[in-house]
Amino acid sequence: MHPRGALLILILALTAQDAVQAGRIFGGSEALPHSRPYMVLVEGRMLTGKKKYCGGFLLREDFVMTAAHCVSSHTVKLGVHDGSKEEANVQSIPVEQAFPNKDYDKETFRNDILLLKLSSKAELNSNVATIAMAGPEDGAPRLCSVAGWGCSDHYGAMMTPVLMEVNVTLGPCRNQHQNSDFYCSKGRKGIGSGDSGGPLVCEHGKVYGVVSAKQMIEPIFHLFAKVQKHSDWINNIMNGH
Ligand SMILES: *[C@@H]1O[C@H](CO)[C@@H](O)[C@H](O)[C@H]1NC(C)=O
């Protein structure tokens, strides 16, 4: 099986109106507004000029993590619940510099993580907060949740702009060789287009993975880049900037 043919990149392209046409995660429900204050709506622009969106999360006041395939990101929005509305107290901060993981592989989506250094520090409050990353000492997670503004099906029907969340159970990946790079969940329930870059939150409320890709052949597998194996790279970049 050619790995590329089986993967759908989870980037949601938006319409000309620039409205946030996000939707829902498969099989999930609306998150309680601002119950995940680390969630970041990451805005990018395609070569055509259209906006595109990814999810992300706040690691430090001036650092956001998202997926490496969201590399054209230029602004982050913090404190968002409903992306289609002009919500009060949303912080919109330009990206100063993007750091894709040096081992990111566009063909297989291995190491699909990106750090965004913000041009100014986020103001932390009840709607905007950082989340801790799992380290090598935390072991393998099993029961997790993901959240995102992505669309509920890849045909783009029935979209809603509010943050959605879903619980997922991790297990082996489709191909055994993927187990060292990805956490995987199987079945329809899970992530959809536009959820890329969001956090996989598991034991002790820590981030273990980044929403990366979805294998669209049955049975469907959802792939999350492991952050634990990149702790040193992440800490080196954040400590150096
Ligand atoms: C998701 O998991 C959390 C934590 O285990 C639990 O409290 C919650 O009820 C679950 N939600 C659903 C919809 O199953």
Coordinates of C-alpha atoms and ligand atoms in Angstrom, one line a residue:
M1 CA 0.0 0.0 0.0
H2 CA 1.4 3.4 -0.9
P3 CA 1.4 5.4 2.3
R4 CA 0.5 8.7 0.6
G5 CA -2.6 7.3 -1.1
A6 CA -4.1 6.2 2.1
L7 CA -3.7 9.5 4.0
L8 CA -5.8 12.5 3.9
I9 CA -4.2 15.7 5.2
L10 CA -6.5 17.4 7.7
I11 CA -6.4 20.9 6.5
L12 CA -9.7 22.6 5.9
A13 CA -9.7 25.2 3.1
L14 CA -12.2 28.0 3.6
T15 CA -14.5 29.8 1.3
A16 CA -14.0 33.3 -0.2
Q17 CA -16.1 34.9 2.6
D18 CA -13.3 34.1 5.0
A19 CA -15.9 32.8 7.5
V20 CA -14.8 30.1 9.8
Q21 CA -16.4 27.1 8.1
A22 CA -15.3 24.7 10.7
G23 CA -17.6 21.8 11.8
R24 CA -17.6 19.0 14.1
I25 CA -15.4 16.1 15.0
F26 CA -16.9 12.7 14.2
G27 CA -19.1 11.3 16.9
G28 CA -18.3 14.0 19.4
S29 CA -20.2 16.9 21.1
E30 CA -19.8 20.6 21.6
A31 CA -17.2 21.4 24.3
L32 CA -18.3 23.5 27.2
P33 CA -17.2 27.0 26.2
H34 CA -13.6 27.7 27.3
S35 CA -13.3 24.4 29.1
R36 CA -10.1 23.8 27.1
P37 CA -8.4 27.2 27.5
Y38 CA -5.2 25.9 25.8
M39 CA -7.0 25.4 22.5
V40 CA -5.7 27.7 19.7
L41 CA -7.3 28.4 16.3
V42 CA -4.3 28.7 13.9
E43 CA -4.9 30.7 10.8
G44 CA -2.9 30.4 7.6
R45 CA -3.1 31.4 4.0
M46 CA -2.8 29.2 0.9
L47 CA -1.1 30.3 -2.3
T48 CA -4.5 31.1 -3.7
G49 CA -5.0 33.7 -1.0
K50 CA -7.7 31.7 0.8
K51 CA -7.5 31.2 4.5
K52 CA -7.1 27.8 6.0
Y53 CA -7.3 26.8 9.6
C54 CA -5.6 24.3 11.9
G55 CA -5.9 23.6 15.6
G56 CA -3.1 24.1 18.0
F57 CA -2.4 24.5 21.7
L58 CA -0.6 26.9 24.0
L59 CA 2.6 25.4 25.5
R60 CA 4.0 28.7 26.9
E61 CA 2.8 32.3 26.7
D62 CA 4.8 32.8 23.6
F63 CA 4.8 29.3 22.0
V64 CA 2.0 27.3 20.2
M65 CA 2.3 23.8 18.9
T66 CA 0.5 22.6 15.8
A67 CA 1.1 20.2 13.0
A68 CA 4.1 20.6 10.6
H69 CA 1.8 20.5 7.6
C70 CA 0.2 23.7 8.9
V71 CA 3.5 25.5 8.2
S72 CA 2.0 28.5 6.4
S73 CA 0.3 29.6 9.6
H74 CA 0.7 33.3 10.4
T75 CA -1.8 34.2 13.1
V76 CA -3.1 32.5 16.2
K77 CA -6.4 33.1 18.0
L78 CA -6.7 32.4 21.7
G79 CA -9.8 32.3 23.8
V80 CA -12.1 31.2 20.9
H81 CA -15.2 29.1 21.3
D82 CA -17.4 30.0 18.3
G83 CA -15.0 30.9 15.4
S84 CA -17.9 32.4 13.3
K85 CA -18.7 35.1 15.9
E86 CA -16.9 38.2 17.0
E87 CA -16.3 37.0 20.5
A88 CA -15.1 39.3 23.3
N89 CA -11.6 38.8 24.7
V90 CA -10.2 36.8 21.8
Q91 CA -6.5 37.4 21.5
S92 CA -5.2 37.4 18.0
I93 CA -1.4 37.3 17.8
P94 CA 0.9 37.2 14.7
V95 CA 3.4 34.4 14.4
E96 CA 7.0 35.6 14.6
Q97 CA 8.8 32.4 13.5
A98 CA 7.8 28.8 12.7
F99 CA 9.9 25.8 13.6
P100 CA 8.9 22.6 11.8
N101 CA 10.4 19.5 13.2
K102 CA 13.5 18.7 11.2
D103 CA 12.5 15.1 10.8
Y104 CA 9.0 15.8 9.4
D105 CA 8.3 13.7 6.4
K106 CA 5.7 15.0 4.0
E107 CA 5.1 11.6 2.4
T108 CA 4.4 9.6 5.6
F109 CA 3.5 12.4 8.0
R110 CA 6.1 11.2 10.5
N111 CA 7.1 13.8 13.1
D112 CA 4.3 16.1 12.0
I113 CA 4.9 18.8 14.6
L114 CA 5.6 22.5 14.4
L115 CA 6.4 25.1 17.0
L116 CA 5.1 28.7 16.5
K117 CA 6.9 31.5 18.3
L118 CA 4.4 34.3 18.9
S119 CA 5.4 38.0 18.3
S120 CA 4.1 38.8 21.8
K121 CA 3.1 36.9 24.9
A122 CA -0.5 35.7 25.3
E123 CA -2.3 37.1 28.3
L124 CA -3.3 34.2 30.5
N125 CA -6.8 34.3 32.0
S126 CA -9.7 32.0 32.6
N127 CA -10.1 31.5 28.8
V128 CA -6.4 31.3 27.8
A129 CA -4.0 28.9 29.5
T130 CA -1.1 26.7 28.8
I131 CA -1.1 22.9 28.8
A132 CA 1.6 20.6 30.0
M133 CA 3.3 18.1 27.7
A134 CA 3.9 14.5 28.6
G135 CA 7.5 13.7 29.0
P136 CA 9.4 10.4 28.5
E137 CA 8.6 9.5 32.1
D138 CA 4.8 9.5 31.5
G139 CA 4.6 6.2 29.7
A140 CA 2.0 5.2 27.1
P141 CA -1.5 6.7 27.2
R142 CA -4.7 4.9 26.4
L143 CA -7.8 7.0 27.1
C144 CA -7.7 10.4 25.5
S145 CA -9.7 13.2 24.1
V146 CA -9.3 15.5 21.1
A147 CA -10.9 18.8 20.3
G148 CA -11.1 20.9 17.2
W149 CA -13.0 23.2 14.9
G150 CA -12.7 20.8 12.0
C151 CA -15.5 19.5 9.8
S152 CA -17.6 16.6 10.6
D153 CA -17.3 14.8 7.3
H154 CA -14.9 15.2 4.4
Y155 CA -17.7 16.3 2.0
G156 CA -18.1 19.4 4.1
A157 CA -21.8 19.1 4.9
M158 CA -23.5 20.2 8.1
M159 CA -20.7 22.4 9.6
T160 CA -20.8 24.1 12.9
P161 CA -18.2 26.6 14.0
V162 CA -18.0 25.8 17.7
L163 CA -15.3 23.8 19.4
M164 CA -16.1 20.1 19.4
E165 CA -14.6 17.3 21.4
V166 CA -14.5 13.5 21.4
N167 CA -13.0 10.7 23.5
V168 CA -10.8 8.2 21.8
T169 CA -9.1 5.0 22.9
L170 CA -5.6 4.4 21.6
G171 CA -4.4 1.1 20.2
P172 CA -2.0 -0.3 17.7
C173 CA -1.6 1.5 14.4
R174 CA -2.5 -0.2 11.1
N175 CA 1.1 -0.8 10.2
Q176 CA 3.3 -2.0 13.1
H177 CA 6.2 0.3 11.9
Q178 CA 4.0 3.3 12.6
N179 CA 3.8 2.5 16.3
S180 CA 7.1 4.2 17.1
D181 CA 6.0 7.5 15.6
F182 CA 2.3 7.7 16.1
Y183 CA -0.5 7.1 18.6
C184 CA -3.4 5.7 16.7
S185 CA -7.1 5.2 17.2
K186 CA -9.4 3.1 15.1
G187 CA -13.0 3.6 13.9
R188 CA -15.1 6.4 12.6
K189 CA -15.2 8.3 15.8
G190 CA -12.5 10.9 15.9
I191 CA -10.9 13.7 14.0
G192 CA -11.8 15.3 10.7
S193 CA -10.5 17.9 8.2
G194 CA -9.5 21.1 10.0
D195 CA -8.7 19.4 13.3
S196 CA -5.0 19.1 12.3
G197 CA -2.6 20.4 14.9
G198 CA -4.9 20.0 17.9
P199 CA -3.8 18.2 21.0
L200 CA -4.3 14.6 22.0
V201 CA -5.0 15.0 25.7
C202 CA -4.7 11.9 27.9
E203 CA -3.7 10.7 31.3
H204 CA -3.2 13.6 33.9
G205 CA -4.6 16.1 31.4
K206 CA -1.3 16.3 29.5
V207 CA -0.7 16.5 25.8
Y208 CA 0.7 13.2 24.3
G209 CA 0.2 13.8 20.6
V210 CA -0.7 16.2 17.8
V211 CA -3.6 15.5 15.4
S212 CA -1.8 14.6 12.2
A213 CA -3.7 12.6 9.6
K214 CA -6.4 10.1 8.9
Q215 CA -6.2 6.9 6.8
M216 CA -9.5 7.0 4.9
I217 CA -9.7 3.3 4.0
E218 CA -11.8 1.1 6.2
P219 CA -11.3 0.5 9.0
I220 CA -10.4 4.2 9.4
F221 CA -7.3 5.0 11.5
H222 CA -6.6 8.4 13.1
L223 CA -2.9 9.3 13.5
F224 CA -1.4 11.5 16.2
A225 CA 2.3 12.5 16.1
K226 CA 4.0 11.5 19.4
V227 CA 5.3 14.6 21.3
Q228 CA 7.1 12.6 24.0
K229 CA 9.9 11.5 21.6
H230 CA 10.5 15.2 20.7
S231 CA 10.8 16.6 24.3
D232 CA 14.5 17.6 23.8
W233 CA 13.9 19.3 20.5
I234 CA 10.9 21.2 21.9
N235 CA 12.7 22.3 25.1
N236 CA 15.8 23.3 23.1
I237 CA 13.7 25.6 20.8
M238 CA 11.6 27.1 23.6
N239 CA 14.6 27.7 25.9
G240 CA 16.6 29.3 23.0
H241 CA 14.0 31.8 22.0
Ligands
LIG1 C1 -14.8 11.3 28.1 O1 -13.9 10.9 29.1 C2 -14.0 11.6 30.3 C3 -12.8 11.3 31.1 O2 -12.6 9.9 31.2 C4 -15.3 11.4 30.9 O3 -15.4 12.1 32.2 C5 -16.4 11.8 30.0 O4 -17.7 11.5 30.5 C6 -16.3 11.1 28.6 N1 -17.2 11.7 27.7 C7 -18.0 11.0 27.0 C8 -18.9 11.7 26.0 O5 -17.9 9.7 27.0

